[in-house]
Coordinates of N, CA and C in Angstrom, one line a residue:
M605 N 131.3 65.5 116.6 CA 130.8 66.0 115.5 C 132.2 66.0 114.6
S606 N 131.9 65.8 113.6 CA 132.7 65.8 112.3 C 133.2 67.2 112.1
S607 N 134.4 67.4 111.3 CA 134.5 68.9 111.1 C 133.7 69.5 109.9
D608 N 133.4 68.5 108.9 CA 132.7 69.1 108.1 C 131.2 69.1 108.3
T609 N 130.8 68.4 109.6 CA 129.4 68.7 110.0 C 129.1 69.7 110.7
A610 N 130.2 70.1 111.4 CA 130.5 71.6 112.2 C 130.3 72.7 111.3
S611 N 130.9 72.5 110.2 CA 131.2 73.4 109.1 C 130.1 73.9 108.5
S612 N 129.1 72.4 108.2 CA 127.9 73.0 107.6 C 127.0 73.5 108.6
A613 N 126.9 73.1 110.0 CA 125.8 73.7 110.8 C 126.5 75.0 110.8
G614 N 127.8 75.4 110.8 CA 128.0 76.9 111.0 C 127.7 77.8 110.0
S615 N 127.6 77.0 108.6 CA 127.4 77.9 107.5 C 125.7 78.1 107.6
Q616 N 125.0 76.8 107.9 CA 123.5 76.9 108.1 C 123.1 78.1 108.9
E617 N 123.7 78.2 110.2 CA 123.3 79.1 111.1 C 123.7 80.6 110.4
G618 N 124.8 80.7 109.7 CA 125.1 81.8 109.3 C 124.1 82.4 108.3
Q619 N 123.6 81.6 107.6 CA 122.7 82.0 106.8 C 121.5 82.6 107.3
E620 N 120.9 81.7 108.4 CA 119.7 82.1 109.3 C 119.9 83.3 109.8
N621 N 121.1 83.5 110.2 CA 121.6 85.1 111.1 C 121.2 86.2 109.8
Q622 N 121.9 85.9 108.6 CA 121.8 86.6 107.6 C 120.3 87.0 107.2
R623 N 119.5 85.9 107.2 CA 118.0 86.4 106.7 C 117.4 86.8 107.9
G624 N 117.3 86.4 109.0 CA 116.7 86.6 110.3 C 117.5 88.1 110.9
G625 N 118.4 88.1 110.9 CA 119.2 89.1 111.5 C 119.5 88.9 112.9
H626 N 120.6 89.9 113.4 CA 120.7 89.4 114.8 C 120.3 90.3 115.9
E627 N 120.0 90.3 116.7 CA 119.1 90.8 117.9 C 119.9 92.0 118.3
I628 N 119.3 93.2 118.4 CA 119.8 94.2 119.1 C 119.3 94.5 120.4
C629 N 118.1 94.6 120.4 CA 117.2 94.8 121.8 C 116.0 94.0 121.5
S630 N 115.4 93.6 123.0 CA 114.0 93.0 123.1 C 113.3 93.5 124.1
K631 N 111.8 93.9 123.8 CA 111.2 94.2 125.0 C 109.8 93.2 125.0
V632 N 109.4 93.2 126.2 CA 108.1 92.3 126.3 C 107.1 92.9 126.8
L633 N 105.9 92.9 126.3 CA 104.4 93.1 126.3 C 103.7 92.3 126.9
N634 N 103.1 92.3 128.2 CA 102.3 91.4 128.9 C 100.8 92.2 128.7
V635 N 99.9 91.2 128.4 CA 98.4 92.2 128.6 C 97.3 91.0 128.1
D636 N 96.4 90.9 129.3 CA 95.5 90.2 128.9 C 95.8 88.9 128.9
K637 N 96.6 88.2 129.6 CA 97.1 86.9 129.8 C 97.8 86.5 128.2
R638 N 98.2 87.6 127.6 CA 99.2 87.3 126.4 C 100.4 87.7 126.5
R639 N 101.3 87.4 125.8 CA 102.7 88.0 125.6 C 103.2 88.5 124.1
F640 N 103.8 89.4 124.0 CA 104.1 89.8 122.8 C 105.7 90.5 122.9
Y641 N 106.6 89.5 122.2 CA 107.7 90.3 122.1 C 108.0 91.0 120.9
I642 N 108.9 92.3 121.3 CA 109.2 93.4 120.5 C 110.9 93.5 120.2
D643 N 111.0 92.7 118.9 CA 112.6 92.7 118.9 C 112.8 93.5 117.8
L644 N 113.9 94.3 118.0 CA 114.7 95.0 117.1 C 116.1 94.3 116.5
K645 N 116.0 93.8 115.5 CA 116.9 93.5 114.8 C 117.6 94.0 113.9
E646 N 118.9 93.5 113.1 CA 119.4 94.3 112.1 C 120.1 93.1 111.0
N647 N 119.8 93.3 109.8 CA 120.7 92.1 108.6 C 121.2 93.0 107.6
D648 N 121.4 92.5 106.5 CA 122.5 93.2 105.3 C 121.4 94.4 105.0
R649 N 120.3 94.4 105.1 CA 119.5 95.5 104.6 C 119.1 96.7 105.7
G650 N 119.4 96.4 106.8 CA 119.2 97.3 107.8 C 118.4 96.9 109.1
K651 N 118.1 97.9 109.8 CA 117.2 97.5 111.3 C 115.8 97.4 110.7
F652 N 115.3 96.6 111.7 CA 113.9 96.1 111.7 C 113.5 95.8 112.9
I653 N 111.9 95.9 113.1 CA 111.5 95.3 113.9 C 110.5 94.2 113.7
Q654 N 110.7 93.1 114.7 CA 110.0 91.9 114.5 C 108.9 92.0 115.6
I655 N 107.6 91.6 115.4 CA 106.6 91.2 116.4 C 105.9 90.1 116.8
V656 N 106.4 89.6 117.7 CA 106.0 87.9 118.1 C 105.0 88.1 118.9
A657 N 103.5 87.6 118.9 CA 102.7 87.2 119.3 C 102.5 85.7 119.8
L658 N 102.9 85.2 121.1 CA 102.5 83.9 121.4 C 101.2 83.6 121.7
L659 N 100.7 82.5 121.0 CA 99.6 82.3 121.0 C 99.0 81.1 121.8
N660 N 100.0 80.1 121.9 CA 100.0 78.9 123.0 C 101.4 78.6 122.8
V661 N 101.7 77.3 123.2 CA 103.2 76.7 123.5 C 103.7 76.3 122.0
R662 N 102.8 76.0 121.1 CA 103.4 75.4 119.8 C 103.0 76.6 118.8
R663 N 102.4 77.6 119.1 CA 101.5 78.6 118.0 C 102.2 79.8 118.2
K664 N 102.6 80.7 117.4 CA 103.0 82.3 117.4 C 102.4 82.8 116.2
A665 N 102.4 84.1 116.0 CA 102.3 84.9 115.0 C 103.2 86.0 115.2
K666 N 103.7 86.4 113.7 CA 104.8 87.7 113.8 C 104.7 88.4 112.5
L667 N 105.1 89.4 112.6 CA 105.3 90.3 111.5 C 106.3 91.1 111.7
M668 N 106.9 91.7 110.6 CA 108.1 92.6 110.5 C 107.7 94.2 109.9
M669 N 108.7 94.9 110.3 CA 108.4 96.3 109.8 C 109.9 97.1 110.0
T670 N 110.2 98.0 108.9 CA 111.2 98.8 109.3 C 110.9 99.8 110.1
L671 N 112.3 100.4 110.6 CA 112.0 101.8 111.6 C 111.1 102.7 110.7
P672 N 111.1 103.1 109.7 CA 110.3 104.1 109.0 C 108.7 103.9 109.2
I673 N 108.7 102.4 108.8 CA 107.1 102.1 108.9 C 106.8 102.1 110.5
V674 N 107.9 101.6 111.4 CA 107.4 101.8 112.9 C 107.0 103.2 113.2
K675 N 107.7 104.3 112.8 CA 107.3 105.4 113.0 C 106.2 106.1 112.5
Q676 N 105.6 105.5 111.3 CA 104.3 105.7 110.9 C 103.1 105.3 111.8
L677 N 103.5 104.0 112.2 CA 102.5 103.2 112.9 C 102.4 103.9 114.1
I678 N 103.5 104.5 114.8 CA 103.1 105.3 115.8 C 102.7 106.5 115.8
A679 N 102.5 107.2 114.7 CA 101.6 108.4 114.3 C 100.2 108.1 114.1
L680 N 100.0 106.8 113.6 CA 98.6 106.5 113.7 C 98.1 106.1 115.1
L681 N 98.8 105.4 115.7 CA 98.4 105.1 117.2 C 98.2 106.6 118.0
D682 N 99.0 107.3 117.8 CA 98.7 108.9 118.6 C 97.5 109.5 118.3
K683 N 97.0 109.2 117.3 CA 95.6 109.7 116.4 C 94.4 109.0 116.9
L684 N 94.8 107.9 117.5 CA 93.6 106.7 117.7 C 92.8 107.0 119.1
E685 N 91.8 106.9 119.0 CA 90.7 107.4 120.3 C 89.8 106.4 120.6
I686 N 90.0 105.8 121.7 CA 89.0 104.5 121.9 C 88.1 105.1 123.2
N687 N 86.9 104.7 123.0 CA 86.1 105.0 124.1 C 84.7 104.3 124.3
E688 N 84.0 104.6 124.8 CA 82.8 103.4 124.9 C 81.6 103.7 123.8
S689 N 81.6 105.0 122.9 CA 81.0 104.9 121.8 C 81.6 104.4 120.6
T690 N 83.0 104.2 120.6 CA 83.8 103.5 119.5 C 83.1 102.4 118.9
E691 N 83.1 102.5 117.6 CA 82.2 101.6 116.8 C 83.4 100.5 116.3
Y692 N 82.8 99.3 116.2 CA 83.8 98.1 115.6 C 83.2 97.6 114.7
P693 N 83.7 97.2 113.5 CA 85.2 97.3 113.3 C 85.3 98.8 112.7
K694 N 86.6 99.4 112.8 CA 87.0 100.6 112.7 C 88.4 100.7 112.0
P695 N 88.5 100.9 110.8 CA 89.6 101.2 110.1 C 90.5 102.4 110.9
V696 N 91.7 102.1 111.1 CA 92.8 103.0 112.0 C 93.6 103.7 110.8
G697 N 94.3 103.0 109.8 CA 95.1 103.7 108.8 C 96.1 102.6 108.1
R698 N 96.6 102.7 107.1 CA 97.5 101.8 106.3 C 98.5 102.5 106.1
I699 N 99.7 101.7 105.9 CA 100.9 102.3 105.4 C 101.7 101.3 104.6
L700 N 102.3 102.1 103.6 CA 102.8 101.4 102.4 C 104.5 101.3 102.8
S701 N 105.0 100.3 102.0 CA 106.4 100.1 101.8 C 106.8 99.7 100.6
A702 N 107.8 99.8 100.2 CA 107.9 99.2 98.5 C 107.4 98.0 98.3
S703 N 107.5 96.9 99.0 CA 107.0 95.8 98.8 C 105.9 95.4 99.5
R704 N 105.7 95.7 100.7 CA 104.6 95.6 101.5 C 103.7 96.8 102.0
I705 N 102.5 96.2 102.3 CA 101.4 97.0 102.9 C 101.0 96.6 104.0
Y706 N 100.7 97.8 105.2 CA 100.5 97.5 106.3 C 98.9 98.0 106.7
F707 N 98.0 97.4 107.4 CA 96.7 97.9 107.8 C 96.6 97.7 109.2
A708 N 95.9 98.7 109.7 CA 95.6 98.8 111.2 C 93.9 99.3 111.5
D709 N 93.3 98.2 111.8 CA 92.1 98.6 112.3 C 91.7 97.7 113.5
L710 N 90.4 98.4 114.2 CA 90.2 97.7 115.7 C 88.8 96.9 115.1
R711 N 88.9 95.5 115.9 CA 88.1 94.3 115.6 C 87.6 94.2 117.0
K712 N 86.3 93.4 117.1 CA 85.7 93.1 118.2 C 85.1 91.7 118.2
N713 N 85.4 90.9 119.1 CA 84.6 89.4 119.1 C 84.3 89.2 120.6
D714 N 84.1 87.9 120.8 CA 83.6 87.5 122.2 C 84.7 87.5 123.0
W715 N 85.9 87.7 122.9 CA 86.8 87.7 123.6 C 87.2 89.1 123.9
G716 N 86.8 90.1 123.3 CA 87.1 91.6 123.7 C 87.4 92.0 122.3
N717 N 87.9 93.5 122.5 CA 88.1 94.3 121.7 C 89.7 94.3 121.5
F718 N 90.1 94.5 119.9 CA 91.4 94.2 119.8 C 92.0 95.4 118.8
L719 N 93.3 95.5 118.6 CA 93.7 96.3 117.4 C 94.5 95.0 116.7
R720 N 94.1 94.9 115.3 CA 94.6 94.2 114.4 C 95.6 95.0 113.5
L721 N 96.6 94.1 113.5 CA 97.7 94.6 112.5 C 98.0 93.8 111.4
T722 N 98.1 94.0 110.3 CA 98.2 93.0 109.0 C 99.1 93.5 108.2
Q723 N 99.9 92.6 107.9 CA 101.1 92.4 107.1 C 100.8 91.7 105.6
A724 N 100.6 92.6 104.7 CA 100.3 91.8 103.3 C 101.5 92.1 102.4
F725 N 101.8 91.4 101.4 CA 102.9 91.4 100.4 C 102.2 92.3 99.0
N726 N 102.9 93.1 98.3 CA 102.2 93.4 97.1 C 102.1 92.8 95.9
R727 N 103.0 91.5 95.9 CA 102.8 90.6 94.8 C 102.3 89.3 94.9
T728 N 101.7 89.1 96.3 CA 101.3 87.9 96.6 C 100.2 88.1 97.7
A729 N 99.4 86.9 97.6 CA 98.0 87.2 98.7 C 98.7 86.7 100.1
K730 N 99.8 86.6 100.3 CA 100.5 86.0 101.9 C 100.2 87.2 102.9
R731 N 99.7 86.8 103.8 CA 99.4 88.0 105.1 C 99.7 87.4 106.3
Y732 N 100.5 88.1 107.2 CA 100.6 87.8 108.5 C 99.7 88.8 109.5
Q733 N 99.2 88.5 110.4 CA 98.3 89.4 111.3 C 98.6 88.9 112.8
I734 N 98.5 90.1 113.7 CA 98.8 89.8 115.1 C 97.4 90.9 115.9
Y735 N 97.0 90.3 116.8 CA 95.8 91.0 117.7 C 96.3 91.5 118.8
I736 N 96.1 92.6 119.1 CA 96.8 93.3 120.7 C 95.5 94.1 121.2
P737 N 95.0 93.2 122.3 CA 93.9 93.8 123.2 C 94.1 95.5 123.3
V738 N 93.0 96.1 123.0 CA 92.8 97.7 123.3 C 93.7 98.1 124.2
E739 N 93.5 97.4 125.7 CA 93.8 98.0 126.8 C 95.5 97.9 126.8
G740 N 96.0 97.1 125.9 CA 97.5 97.0 125.7 C 98.1 98.2 124.7
I741 N 97.2 98.8 124.0 CA 97.7 99.8 123.0 C 98.8 100.8 123.6
P742 N 98.4 101.4 124.5 CA 99.2 102.5 125.0 C 100.9 102.0 125.5
E743 N 100.6 100.9 126.0 CA 102.1 100.5 126.3 C 102.9 99.6 125.0
F744 N 102.1 99.3 124.2 CA 102.8 99.0 123.0 C 103.2 100.0 122.1
K745 N 102.4 101.1 122.2 CA 103.0 102.1 121.6 C 104.3 102.8 122.3
K746 N 104.4 102.8 123.6 CA 105.4 103.3 124.2 C 106.6 102.6 124.3
L747 N 106.6 101.4 124.1 CA 107.7 100.4 123.9 C 108.4 100.5 122.3
L748 N 107.2 100.7 121.4 CA 107.9 101.1 120.2 C 108.5 102.2 119.9
Q749 N 108.3 103.4 120.8 CA 108.5 104.7 120.8 C 109.8 104.5 121.3
E750 N 110.1 103.8 122.5 CA 111.7 103.6 122.9 C 112.4 103.2 122.0
I751 N 112.1 102.0 121.3 CA 113.0 101.4 120.4 C 113.7 102.8 119.3
V752 N 112.2 103.1 118.7 CA 112.7 104.3 117.6 C 113.6 105.5 118.3
D753 N 113.2 106.2 119.7 CA 114.1 107.0 120.3 C 115.4 106.5 120.5
E754 N 115.9 105.5 120.8 CA 117.0 104.8 120.8 C 118.1 104.7 119.6
Y755 N 117.2 103.8 118.6 CA 118.1 103.3 117.6 C 117.3 103.9 116.2
G756 N 116.5 104.9 116.3 CA 116.0 105.3 115.0 C 116.1 106.7 114.5
A757 N 116.9 107.3 115.2 CA 117.1 108.9 115.0 C 117.8 109.3 113.7
D758 N 118.7 108.3 113.3 CA 119.1 108.4 111.7 C 118.2 108.1 110.9
V759 N 117.1 107.7 110.9 CA 116.5 107.0 109.9 C 115.3 107.9 109.6
E760 N 115.4 108.4 108.0 CA 114.6 109.4 107.5 C 113.7 108.7 106.7
E761 N 112.3 109.7 106.7 CA 110.9 109.4 106.1 C 111.1 109.6 104.8
P762 N 110.4 109.0 104.0 CA 110.3 109.1 102.5 C 109.5 110.5 102.4
K763 N 109.9 111.1 101.3 CA 109.5 112.3 101.2 C 108.3 112.0 99.9
L764 N 107.1 111.8 100.2 CA 106.1 111.2 99.3 C 104.6 112.3 99.5
P765 N 103.9 112.5 99.0 CA 102.7 113.2 99.2 C 101.9 112.4 100.1
A766 N 101.1 112.9 101.0 CA 100.2 112.4 102.1 C 99.1 111.5 101.4
S767 N 99.0 110.5 102.4 CA 97.8 109.2 101.8 C 96.5 110.1 102.1
Q768 N 95.5 109.6 101.2 CA 94.5 110.2 101.5 C 93.2 108.9 101.2
Q769 N 91.9 109.1 102.0 CA 91.0 108.1 101.6 C 89.6 108.8 101.6
L770 N 88.8 107.7 100.9 CA 87.4 108.2 100.6 C 86.4 106.9 100.9
R771 N 85.5 107.3 102.1 CA 84.6 106.3 102.5 C 83.3 106.5 101.5
D772 N 83.0 105.2 101.1 CA 81.9 105.2 100.0 C 80.5 104.6 100.7
V773 N 79.3 104.9 100.2 CA 78.3 105.0 100.9 C 77.9 103.5 101.0
R774 N 78.4 102.5 100.5 CA 78.0 101.2 100.4 C 79.2 100.2 100.9
N775 N 79.4 100.8 102.4 CA 80.4 100.3 103.1 C 81.8 99.8 102.3
K776 N 82.3 100.7 101.8 CA 83.6 100.7 101.1 C 84.5 101.6 101.6
M777 N 85.7 101.7 101.3 CA 86.6 102.3 101.8 C 87.8 102.3 100.6
F778 N 88.2 103.5 100.1 CA 89.2 103.5 99.0 C 90.5 104.3 100.0
Y779 N 91.4 103.8 99.7 CA 92.6 104.2 99.8 C 93.8 104.8 98.9
F780 N 94.2 105.9 98.9 CA 95.3 106.5 98.2 C 96.5 106.7 98.4
D781 N 97.3 105.8 98.3 CA 98.6 105.8 98.7 C 99.9 106.0 98.0
C782 N 101.0 106.8 98.2 CA 101.8 107.3 97.2 C 103.3 106.5 97.6
N783 N 103.9 105.8 96.8 CA 105.2 105.2 97.3 C 106.5 105.0 96.1
S784 N 107.3 104.6 96.5 CA 108.3 104.5 95.6 C 109.3 103.1 95.7
N785 N 109.7 102.7 94.4 CA 110.6 101.6 94.7 C 111.5 101.9 93.5
D786 N 112.5 100.7 93.2 CA 113.5 100.8 92.4 C 113.3 101.0 91.0
F787 N 111.7 100.9 90.5 CA 111.1 101.1 89.3 C 110.6 102.7 89.1
G788 N 110.6 103.5 90.4 CA 110.4 105.0 90.7 C 108.9 105.0 91.4
D789 N 108.3 106.2 91.3 CA 107.3 106.6 92.2 C 105.9 106.1 91.5
Y790 N 104.7 105.8 92.6 CA 103.8 105.2 91.9 C 102.6 105.4 93.2
L791 N 101.2 105.2 92.7 CA 100.4 105.7 93.4 C 99.5 104.1 93.5
R792 N 99.1 103.8 94.7 CA 98.3 102.6 94.7 C 97.1 103.2 95.3
I793 N 96.1 102.5 94.8 CA 94.6 102.9 95.1 C 93.9 101.3 95.4
T794 N 93.6 101.2 96.8 CA 93.3 100.1 97.3 C 91.7 100.1 97.9
E795 N 90.8 99.3 97.3 CA 89.5 98.9 97.7 C 89.2 98.1 98.9
T796 N 88.6 98.4 100.1 CA 88.6 97.2 101.0 C 87.0 97.3 101.4
R797 N 86.4 96.4 102.0 CA 85.0 96.3 102.5 C 85.1 96.1 103.9
F798 N 84.3 96.8 104.7 CA 84.2 96.7 106.1 C 83.4 94.9 106.4
N799 N 83.7 94.6 107.5 CA 83.7 93.0 107.9 C 84.1 92.0 107.0
S800 N 85.0 92.8 105.9 CA 86.0 91.6 105.4 C 87.3 91.8 105.1
D801 N 87.9 90.5 104.9 CA 89.4 90.9 104.5 C 89.6 91.1 103.2
N802 N 89.0 91.0 102.6 CA 89.2 91.2 101.0 C 89.7 92.4 100.7
R803 N 90.8 92.7 99.7 CA 91.2 94.1 99.6 C 91.5 93.7 97.6
T804 N 91.6 95.0 96.9 CA 91.7 94.9 95.7 C 92.6 96.4 95.6
S805 N 93.7 96.1 94.6 CA 94.5 97.1 94.8 C 95.0 97.2 93.1
I806 N 95.4 98.5 92.7 CA 95.9 98.6 91.4 C 96.9 99.6 91.6
T807 N 97.8 99.8 90.8 CA 99.1 100.9 90.9 C 99.2 101.4 89.7
I808 N 99.5 102.9 89.8 CA 99.8 103.7 88.6 C 101.1 104.6 88.8
S809 N 102.0 104.1 87.8 CA 103.2 104.6 88.0 C 103.1 106.5 87.7
R810 N 104.0 107.1 88.3 CA 103.9 108.5 88.7 C 103.7 109.1 86.9
K811 N 104.5 108.6 86.2 CA 104.4 109.2 84.8 C 103.1 109.0 83.8
N812 N 102.4 107.9 84.5 CA 100.9 108.0 83.7 C 100.0 108.2 84.7
L813 N 100.1 109.3 85.5 CA 99.3 110.0 86.5 C 98.6 111.0 86.1
Q814 N 99.0 111.9 85.1 CA 98.3 112.7 84.6 C 97.5 112.4 83.5
R815 N 97.6 111.5 82.7 CA 97.1 110.9 81.9 C 95.7 110.2 82.4
F816 N 96.1 109.5 83.7 CA 94.9 109.0 84.3 C 94.0 109.8 84.9
H817 N 94.7 111.3 85.2 CA 93.6 112.4 85.8 C 93.0 112.8 84.7
D818 N 93.6 112.7 83.4 CA 92.7 113.5 82.2 C 91.6 112.7 82.0
I819 N 91.8 111.2 82.0 CA 90.5 110.3 81.6 C 89.4 110.3 82.6
L820 N 89.8 110.3 83.8 CA 89.0 110.5 84.9 C 87.9 111.8 84.5
G821 N 88.6 112.8 84.6 CA 88.1 114.3 84.2 C 87.1 114.3 83.1
D822 N 87.7 113.5 82.1 CA 86.8 113.4 80.8 C 85.5 112.5 81.2
L823 N 86.0 111.5 82.2 CA 84.7 110.6 82.0 C 83.4 111.2 83.2
V824 N 84.1 112.1 84.3 CA 83.5 112.7 85.0 C 82.5 114.0 84.3
K825 N 83.0 114.6 83.5 CA 82.3 115.2 82.7 C 81.1 114.9 81.8
S826 N 81.6 113.7 81.3 CA 80.8 113.0 80.5 C 79.6 112.4 81.2
F827 N 79.8 111.9 82.1 CA 78.8 111.4 83.3 C 77.7 112.8 83.4
N828 N 78.3 113.8 83.7 CA 77.5 115.0 84.3 C 76.6 115.2 83.1
E829 N 77.2 115.5 81.5 CA 76.5 115.8 80.9 C 75.3 115.0 80.5
L830 N 75.5 113.7 80.4 CA 74.4 112.7 80.0 C 73.4 112.7 81.2
R831 N 73.9 112.6 82.4 CA 72.6 112.7 83.3 C 72.0 114.1 83.4
T832 N 72.7 115.1 82.8 CA 72.0 116.6 82.9 C 70.8 116.1 81.8
D833 N 71.3 115.6 80.5 CA 70.4 115.6 79.4 C 69.2 114.7 79.7
E834 N 69.4 113.8 80.5 CA 68.4 112.8 81.1 C 67.5 113.3 82.0
K835 N 68.0 114.3 82.8 CA 67.2 115.1 84.0 C 66.6 115.8 82.9
D836 N 66.8 116.7 81.8 CA 66.0 117.6 81.2 C 65.1 116.9 80.0
V837 N 65.5 115.7 79.7 CA 64.3 115.0 78.7 C 63.3 114.5 80.0
K838 N 63.4 114.1 81.0 CA 62.0 113.6 82.0 C 61.5 114.8 82.3
T839 N 62.1 116.2 82.6 CA 61.4 117.4 83.0 C 60.4 117.8 81.7
E840 N 60.9 117.9 80.3 CA 60.0 118.0 79.2 C 58.7 116.8 79.3
A841 N 59.4 115.7 79.6 CA 58.1 114.8 79.3 C 57.0 115.1 80.3
T842 N 57.3 115.3 81.5 CA 56.1 115.8 82.6 C 55.9 117.3 82.6
A843 N 56.5 117.7 81.5 CA 55.4 119.3 81.4 C 54.2 119.2 81.0

C-alpha cells in the first residue's frame, strides 16, 4: 500500500471513529435465540449507548441514546408491570432530547410479546426500532443500570417540568413533553393512535406558552357558554 493510500485510509478511519465514537465497554443480551449488543461509546459530543439487535447474518437494527436518556428509560422500565392480564398494545412512555424523541411500548404478534423501542428525529420522518422479548426486559434493564452506575455518575438530568399525558376516548394519546435546545425551552405536544405508528407533533416555545394557555382558556369558556345556551334553548322548546 502506498503512503498516500495509507494516509487516506487512516483519515477515513479517523472520521468514522469521530462520528461513531470509540467503544468504552460492551455488554451482550441473549434472549429467545436473539442477541443484542449494548455498547457504551464516546465521541466529541460525549458518552452515548448504542443498542444493536442482530436480526440475521446480514441485517441488524440499532438505535442510540445519551446517558441521561438511558437513565430515563430505566425509570420507565422500573415502573413497568407485565402479567397475564396485560393488554397489548400498551404505551410505556416517551422521552425527549433536543433533537430526538424515544417511544417505548409493548407489542404482540405471532412470535410473542415484545418491548418496542423507537428512536425518531424531530425534524425528519426517519425512525429506528428494536424489539426486545418481554422475558429479556429485566436483564436488559440490569445491563443498562450497570453501565450507568459505572460511567454515568457525573451525568446531570435536565431540570424541566415533568411530562404529562392524556388518553382520549377515541383511542388516542396526547403527550406533553418539555425540553430545551440551543434556541431555548419549549413544549412538544404529540398525538398518537393505538395500533398505528403515525404520530403528529407541534412545538410551542416557552415565551408563547402563556398566550397559548390564554387562547385555550378563552376557547374552552366560549365552548361552554355556547353549549349551555344550546341546552337552554332545547329545554325551552320542549317545555
